[in-house]
Coordinates of C-alpha atoms in Angstrom, one line a residue:
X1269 CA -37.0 -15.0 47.7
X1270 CA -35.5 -11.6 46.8
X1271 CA -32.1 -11.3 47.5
X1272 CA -30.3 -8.0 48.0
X1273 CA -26.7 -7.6 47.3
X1274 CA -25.3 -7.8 50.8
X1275 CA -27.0 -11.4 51.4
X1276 CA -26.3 -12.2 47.1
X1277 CA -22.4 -11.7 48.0
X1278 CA -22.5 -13.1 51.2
X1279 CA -23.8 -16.2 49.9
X1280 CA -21.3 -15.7 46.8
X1281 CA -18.3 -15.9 49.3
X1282 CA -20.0 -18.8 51.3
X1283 CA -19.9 -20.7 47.8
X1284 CA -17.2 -19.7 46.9
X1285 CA -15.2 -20.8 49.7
X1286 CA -16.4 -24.3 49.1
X1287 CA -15.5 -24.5 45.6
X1288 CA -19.1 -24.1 44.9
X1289 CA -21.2 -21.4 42.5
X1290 CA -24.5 -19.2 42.7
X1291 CA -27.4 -18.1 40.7
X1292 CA -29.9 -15.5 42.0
X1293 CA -31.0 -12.1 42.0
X1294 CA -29.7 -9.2 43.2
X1295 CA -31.5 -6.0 42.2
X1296 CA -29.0 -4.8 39.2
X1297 CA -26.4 -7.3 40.2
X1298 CA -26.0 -10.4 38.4
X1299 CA -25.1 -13.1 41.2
X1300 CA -24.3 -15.7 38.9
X1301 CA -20.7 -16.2 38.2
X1302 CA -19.5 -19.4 37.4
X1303 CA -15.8 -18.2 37.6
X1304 CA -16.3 -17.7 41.3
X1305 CA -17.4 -14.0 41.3
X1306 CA -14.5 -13.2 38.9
X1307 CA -11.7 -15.8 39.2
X1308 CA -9.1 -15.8 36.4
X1309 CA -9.8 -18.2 33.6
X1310 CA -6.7 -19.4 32.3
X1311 CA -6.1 -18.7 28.4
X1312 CA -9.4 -16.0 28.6
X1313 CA -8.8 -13.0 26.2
X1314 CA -11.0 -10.1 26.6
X1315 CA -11.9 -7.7 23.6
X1316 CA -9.9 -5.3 23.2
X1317 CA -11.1 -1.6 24.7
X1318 CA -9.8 1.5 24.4
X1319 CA -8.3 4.3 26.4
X1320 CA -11.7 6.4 25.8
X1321 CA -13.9 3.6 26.1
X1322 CA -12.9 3.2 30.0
X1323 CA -13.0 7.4 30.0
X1324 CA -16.9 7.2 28.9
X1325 CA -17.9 3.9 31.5
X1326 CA -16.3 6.1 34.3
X1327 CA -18.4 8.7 33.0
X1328 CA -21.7 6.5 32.6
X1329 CA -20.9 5.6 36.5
X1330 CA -20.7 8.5 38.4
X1331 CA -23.0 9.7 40.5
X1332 CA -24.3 6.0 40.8
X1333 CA -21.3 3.8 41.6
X1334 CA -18.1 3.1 42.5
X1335 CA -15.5 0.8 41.2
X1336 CA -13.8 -1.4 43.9
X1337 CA -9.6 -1.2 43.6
X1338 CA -6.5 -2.7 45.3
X1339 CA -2.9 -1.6 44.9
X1340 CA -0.8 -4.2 45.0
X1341 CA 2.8 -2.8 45.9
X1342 CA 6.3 -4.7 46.3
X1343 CA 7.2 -7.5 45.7
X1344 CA 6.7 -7.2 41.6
X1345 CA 7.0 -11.0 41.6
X1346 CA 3.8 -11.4 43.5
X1347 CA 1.8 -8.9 41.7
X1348 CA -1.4 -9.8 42.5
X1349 CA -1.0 -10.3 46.7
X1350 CA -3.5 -8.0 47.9
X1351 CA -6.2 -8.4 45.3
X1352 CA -6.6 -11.8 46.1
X1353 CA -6.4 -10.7 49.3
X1354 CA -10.2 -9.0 48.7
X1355 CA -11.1 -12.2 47.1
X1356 CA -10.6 -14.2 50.0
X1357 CA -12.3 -11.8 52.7
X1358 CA -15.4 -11.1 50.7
X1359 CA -15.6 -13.9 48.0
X1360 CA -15.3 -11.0 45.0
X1361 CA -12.0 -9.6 43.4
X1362 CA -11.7 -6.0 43.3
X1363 CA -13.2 -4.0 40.1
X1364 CA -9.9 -2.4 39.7
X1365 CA -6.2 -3.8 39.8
X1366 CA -3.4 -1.5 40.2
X1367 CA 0.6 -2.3 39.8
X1368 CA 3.7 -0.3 39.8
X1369 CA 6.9 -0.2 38.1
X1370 CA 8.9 0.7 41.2
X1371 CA 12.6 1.2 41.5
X1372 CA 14.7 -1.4 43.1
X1373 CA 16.6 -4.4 41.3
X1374 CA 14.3 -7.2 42.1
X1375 CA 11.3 -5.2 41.1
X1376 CA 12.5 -4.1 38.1
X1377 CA 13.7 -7.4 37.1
X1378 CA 9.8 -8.7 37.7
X1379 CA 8.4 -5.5 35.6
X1380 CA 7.4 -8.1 33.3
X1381 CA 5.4 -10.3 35.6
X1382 CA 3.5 -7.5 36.8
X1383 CA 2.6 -6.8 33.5
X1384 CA 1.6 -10.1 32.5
X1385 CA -0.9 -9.5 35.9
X1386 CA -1.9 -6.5 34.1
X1387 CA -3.4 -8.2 31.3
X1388 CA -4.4 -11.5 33.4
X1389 CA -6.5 -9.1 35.5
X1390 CA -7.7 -7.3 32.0
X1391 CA -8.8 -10.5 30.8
X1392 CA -10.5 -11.3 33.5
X1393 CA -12.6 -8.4 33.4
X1394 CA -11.0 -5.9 35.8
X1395 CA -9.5 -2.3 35.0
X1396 CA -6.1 -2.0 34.9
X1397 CA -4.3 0.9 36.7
X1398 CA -0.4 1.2 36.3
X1399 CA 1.7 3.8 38.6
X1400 CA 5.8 4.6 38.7
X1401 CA 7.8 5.0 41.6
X1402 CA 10.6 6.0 40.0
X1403 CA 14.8 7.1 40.3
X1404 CA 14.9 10.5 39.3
X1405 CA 17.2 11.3 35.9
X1406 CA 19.7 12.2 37.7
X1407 CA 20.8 9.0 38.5
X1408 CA 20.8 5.6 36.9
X1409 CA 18.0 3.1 37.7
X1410 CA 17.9 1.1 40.5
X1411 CA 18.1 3.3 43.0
X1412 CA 17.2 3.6 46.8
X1413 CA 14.1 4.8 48.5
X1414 CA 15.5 7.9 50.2
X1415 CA 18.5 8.4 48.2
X1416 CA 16.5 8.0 45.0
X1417 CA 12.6 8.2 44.8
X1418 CA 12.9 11.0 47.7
X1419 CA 15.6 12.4 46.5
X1420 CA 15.5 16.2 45.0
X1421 CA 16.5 18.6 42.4
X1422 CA 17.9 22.1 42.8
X1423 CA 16.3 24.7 40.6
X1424 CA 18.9 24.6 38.4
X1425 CA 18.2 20.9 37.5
X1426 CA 14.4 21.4 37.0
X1427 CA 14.7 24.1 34.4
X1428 CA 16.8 21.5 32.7
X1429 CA 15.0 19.0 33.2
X1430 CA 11.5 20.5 31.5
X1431 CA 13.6 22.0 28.5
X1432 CA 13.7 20.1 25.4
X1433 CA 16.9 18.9 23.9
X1434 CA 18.7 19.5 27.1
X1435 CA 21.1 16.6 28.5
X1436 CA 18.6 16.0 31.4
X1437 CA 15.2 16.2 29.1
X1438 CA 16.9 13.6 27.3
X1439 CA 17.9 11.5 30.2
X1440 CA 14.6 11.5 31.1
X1441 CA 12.7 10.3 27.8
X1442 CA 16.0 7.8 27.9
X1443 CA 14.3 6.7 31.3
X1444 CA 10.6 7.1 30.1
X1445 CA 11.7 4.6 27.4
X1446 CA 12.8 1.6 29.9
X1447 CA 9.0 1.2 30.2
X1448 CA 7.7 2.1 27.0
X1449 CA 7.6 -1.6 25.6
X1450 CA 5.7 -2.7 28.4
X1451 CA 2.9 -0.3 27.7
X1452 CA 3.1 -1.0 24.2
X1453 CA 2.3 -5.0 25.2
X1454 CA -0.9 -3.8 26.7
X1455 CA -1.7 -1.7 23.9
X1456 CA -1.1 -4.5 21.7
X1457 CA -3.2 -6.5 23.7
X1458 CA -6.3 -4.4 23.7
X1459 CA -5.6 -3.1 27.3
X1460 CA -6.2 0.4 27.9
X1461 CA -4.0 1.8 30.8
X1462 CA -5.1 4.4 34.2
X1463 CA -1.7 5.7 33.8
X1464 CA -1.2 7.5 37.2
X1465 CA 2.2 8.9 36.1
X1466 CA 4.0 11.8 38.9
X1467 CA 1.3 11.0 41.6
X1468 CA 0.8 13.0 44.7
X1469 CA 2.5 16.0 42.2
X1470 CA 1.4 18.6 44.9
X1471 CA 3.5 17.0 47.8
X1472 CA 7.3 17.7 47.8
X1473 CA 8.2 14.3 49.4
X1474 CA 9.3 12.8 45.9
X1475 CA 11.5 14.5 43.4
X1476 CA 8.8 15.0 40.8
X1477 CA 6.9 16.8 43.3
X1478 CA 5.8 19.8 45.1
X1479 CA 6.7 22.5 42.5
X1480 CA 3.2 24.5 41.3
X1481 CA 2.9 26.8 38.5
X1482 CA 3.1 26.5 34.8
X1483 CA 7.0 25.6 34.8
X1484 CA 6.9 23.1 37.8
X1485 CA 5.2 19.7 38.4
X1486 CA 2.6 20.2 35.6
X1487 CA 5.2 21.0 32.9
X1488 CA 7.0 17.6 33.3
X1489 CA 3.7 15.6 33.7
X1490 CA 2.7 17.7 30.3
X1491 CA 6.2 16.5 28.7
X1492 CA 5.6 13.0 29.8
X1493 CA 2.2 13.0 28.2
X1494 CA 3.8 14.9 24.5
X1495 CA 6.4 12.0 24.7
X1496 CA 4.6 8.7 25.2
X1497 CA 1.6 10.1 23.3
X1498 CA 2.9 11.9 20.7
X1499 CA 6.6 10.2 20.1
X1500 CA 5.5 6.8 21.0
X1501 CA 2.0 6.0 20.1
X1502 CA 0.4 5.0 23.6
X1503 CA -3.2 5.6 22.9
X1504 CA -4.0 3.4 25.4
X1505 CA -2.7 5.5 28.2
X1506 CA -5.7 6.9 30.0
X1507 CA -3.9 10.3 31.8
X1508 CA -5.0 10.2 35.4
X1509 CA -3.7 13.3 37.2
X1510 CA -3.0 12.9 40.6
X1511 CA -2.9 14.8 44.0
X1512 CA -2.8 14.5 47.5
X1513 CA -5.3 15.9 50.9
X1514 CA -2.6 18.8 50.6
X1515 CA -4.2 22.0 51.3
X1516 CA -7.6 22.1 49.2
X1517 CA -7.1 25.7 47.6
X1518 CA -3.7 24.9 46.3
X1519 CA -4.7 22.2 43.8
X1520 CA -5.4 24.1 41.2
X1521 CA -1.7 25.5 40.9
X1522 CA -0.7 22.0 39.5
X1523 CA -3.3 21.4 37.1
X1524 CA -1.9 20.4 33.7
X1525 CA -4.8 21.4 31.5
X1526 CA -8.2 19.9 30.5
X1527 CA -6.4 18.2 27.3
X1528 CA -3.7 16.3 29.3
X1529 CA -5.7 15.0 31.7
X1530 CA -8.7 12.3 31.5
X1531 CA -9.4 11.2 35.0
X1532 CA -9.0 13.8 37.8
X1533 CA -7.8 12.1 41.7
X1534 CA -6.6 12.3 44.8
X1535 CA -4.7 10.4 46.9
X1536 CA -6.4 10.6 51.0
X1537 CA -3.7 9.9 53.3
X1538 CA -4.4 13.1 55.6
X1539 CA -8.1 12.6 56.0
X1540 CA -9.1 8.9 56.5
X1541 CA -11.9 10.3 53.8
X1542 CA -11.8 13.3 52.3
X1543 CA -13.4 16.4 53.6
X1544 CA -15.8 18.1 50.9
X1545 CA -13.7 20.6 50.1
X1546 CA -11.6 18.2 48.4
X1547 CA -14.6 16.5 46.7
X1548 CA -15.4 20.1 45.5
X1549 CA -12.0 21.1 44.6
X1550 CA -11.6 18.0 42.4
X1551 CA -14.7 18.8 40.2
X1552 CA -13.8 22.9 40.3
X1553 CA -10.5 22.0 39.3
X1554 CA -10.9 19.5 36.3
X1555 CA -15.0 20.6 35.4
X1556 CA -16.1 17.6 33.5
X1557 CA -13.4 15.1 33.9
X1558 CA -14.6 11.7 35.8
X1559 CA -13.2 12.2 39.8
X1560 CA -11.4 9.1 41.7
X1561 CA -10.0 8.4 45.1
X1562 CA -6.6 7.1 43.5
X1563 CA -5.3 5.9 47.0
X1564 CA -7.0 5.4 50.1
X1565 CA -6.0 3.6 53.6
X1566 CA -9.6 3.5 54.9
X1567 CA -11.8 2.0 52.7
X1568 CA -14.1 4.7 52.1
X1569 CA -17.9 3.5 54.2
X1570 CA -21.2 3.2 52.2
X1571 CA -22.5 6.2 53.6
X1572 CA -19.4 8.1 52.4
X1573 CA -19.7 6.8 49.2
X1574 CA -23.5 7.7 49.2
X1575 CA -22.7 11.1 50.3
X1576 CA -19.7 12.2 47.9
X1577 CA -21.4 9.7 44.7
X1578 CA -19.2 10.9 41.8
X1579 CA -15.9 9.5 43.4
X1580 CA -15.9 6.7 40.6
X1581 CA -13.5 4.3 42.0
X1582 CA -11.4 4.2 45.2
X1583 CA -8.1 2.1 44.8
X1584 CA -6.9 0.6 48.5
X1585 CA -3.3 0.9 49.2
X1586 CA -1.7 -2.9 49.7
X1587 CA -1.0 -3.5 53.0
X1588 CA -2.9 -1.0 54.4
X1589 CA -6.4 -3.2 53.5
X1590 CA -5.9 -5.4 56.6
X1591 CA -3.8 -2.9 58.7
X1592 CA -6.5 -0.1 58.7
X1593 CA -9.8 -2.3 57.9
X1594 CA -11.8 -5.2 59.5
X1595 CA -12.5 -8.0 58.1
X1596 CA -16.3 -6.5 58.7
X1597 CA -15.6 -3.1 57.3
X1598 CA -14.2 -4.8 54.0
X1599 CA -17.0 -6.5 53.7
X1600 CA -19.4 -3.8 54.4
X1601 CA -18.2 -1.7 51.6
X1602 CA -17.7 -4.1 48.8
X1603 CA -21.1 -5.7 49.5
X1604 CA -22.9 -2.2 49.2
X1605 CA -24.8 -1.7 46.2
X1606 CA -23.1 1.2 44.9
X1607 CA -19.7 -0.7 44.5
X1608 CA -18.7 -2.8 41.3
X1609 CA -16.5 -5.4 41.4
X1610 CA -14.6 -7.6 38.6
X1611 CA -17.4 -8.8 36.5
X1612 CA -19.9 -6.0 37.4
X1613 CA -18.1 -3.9 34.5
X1614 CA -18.9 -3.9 31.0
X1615 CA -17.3 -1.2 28.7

């Protein structure tokens, strides 16, 4: 008997559940996995990629499939809540992992356990995807939500801020620098990095945020990138630029340029999926760069995924898996044949 994917991962989770493993056939989809569809295998060291490795897979993919992803948000000392999660709805882990450096005490005090998740999930054969929600330079680190990460800047402070040498510039690299050995562990690993640094840049809710034109959002994304490429040596960053469902026309006013950016997404908090004027925007905007849904509530349906193809991985935000999804829905998605999953993807 033939087995498509929906019935192959079906029966996957089934086994799975029971501490048991499969062999079949599932079109393109190898159903054997005798890690449980992906578990972590203690001690398991994957070759090392690099940063334009994951670029060209992401290329190879699109207009075909879809990576699976899960954010996994606060608590840093839990890093990989949600992704498992996935695992025990469906039976699979997520294609894609995603962490965050966040701002509070506790969660910077775990930075390194989410990065030790970073390269467990790297190692067990998933992308990695880092973000920062971070205190702004004007004030020391940790900070709070509102008073901090929301905070803003008054002109006066941006131009300083995006002017080299300046006292702010500098507090900022000073900042930029609190997580630079972290990155450089996964470079030294052989893990290369979607580094979704100043997300939602077109929205003013954050301090980094909301300011378009060639001095605004784009300049400090484009002094983040000179710094941590340039001064540090992170070739493993892979520069995902990042908007949000903000008004479809106006993206192009925070694009940093075609050489500062590798992977071109959005962020679909207005639109449970986005509209098609977003899906056009992003390939008008960045011509040739690979297109992602970088956070999503909803996971996006296989028909939506059929109908806007080159989206080449969505990344569900935490909580918001079992708040805004069924249990069916989940399943529904991750067990279409367009969606890859940890251990579907080989660089």
């Amino acid at each position: 008997m033939r087995l498509t994917r929906r019935m192959a991962y079906a029966a996957v989770a089934l086994l799975a559940a029971l501490g048991l493993t499969a062999a079949g056939n599932a079109g393109t989809v190898a159903v054997a996995r005798p890690i449980a569809t992906g578990a972590r295998r203690p001690g398991a060291v994957r070759p090392a990629a690099t940063a334009a490795d994951v670029v060209a897979y992401l290329k190879t993919i699109s207009g075909d499939h879809t990576v699976s992803g899960q954010h996994n948000r606060e608590p840093n000392a839990s890093p990989a809540i949600w992704t498992d999660k996935v695992h025990d709805i469906t039976g699979v882990y997520p294609g894609l992992w995603g962490g965050d450096f966040l701002y509070s005490q506790d969660d910077i005090a775990h930075r390194a356990t989410m990065v030790a998740e970073a390269r467990n999930e790297w190692n067990a054969g998933s992308l990695v995807a880092l973000m920062w929600h971070m205190c702004p330079p004007t004030m020391a680190e940790p900070c709070g939500w509102e008073s901090g990460v929301e905070s803003h800047l008054t002109d006066g402070q941006w131009s300083e801020l995006v002017t080299n040498g300046t006292a702010l510039n500098n507090a900022w690299k000073a900042r930029l620098d609190t997580i630079v050995p972290y990155l450089q562990s996964l470079k030294d690993a052989g893990v290369p990095v979607l580094w979704r640094v100043l997300h939602e840049m077109n929205d003013g809710w954050a301090w980094w945020g909301g300011r378009p034109g060639p001095g605004g959002s784009a300049k400090l994304y484009q002094l983040t990138h000179d710094y941590l490429v340039g001064t540090k040596g992170l070739t493993n960053l892979i520069w995902v630029w990042n908007v949000k469902d903000l008004n479809a026309g106006a993206i192009s006013g925070y694009y940093p340029g075609a050489s500062y950016v590798d992977v071109a997404t959005l962020d679909s908090w207005n639109n449970a999926f986005p509209p098609s004027q977003y899906y056009q925007a992003m390939q008008s905007v960045a011509p040739g760069k690979p297109i992602a849904l970088a956070e999503v509530g909803t996971l996006p349906t296989p028909a939506q995924l059929a109908a806007q193809p080159k989206w080449t991985y969505f990344m569900v935000w935490a909580e918001y898996l079992t708040n805004d999804n069924s249990d069916d829905a989940i399943k529904a998605t991750y067990y279409d044949y367009q969606v890859l999953h940890r251990g579907d993807i080989h660089l």
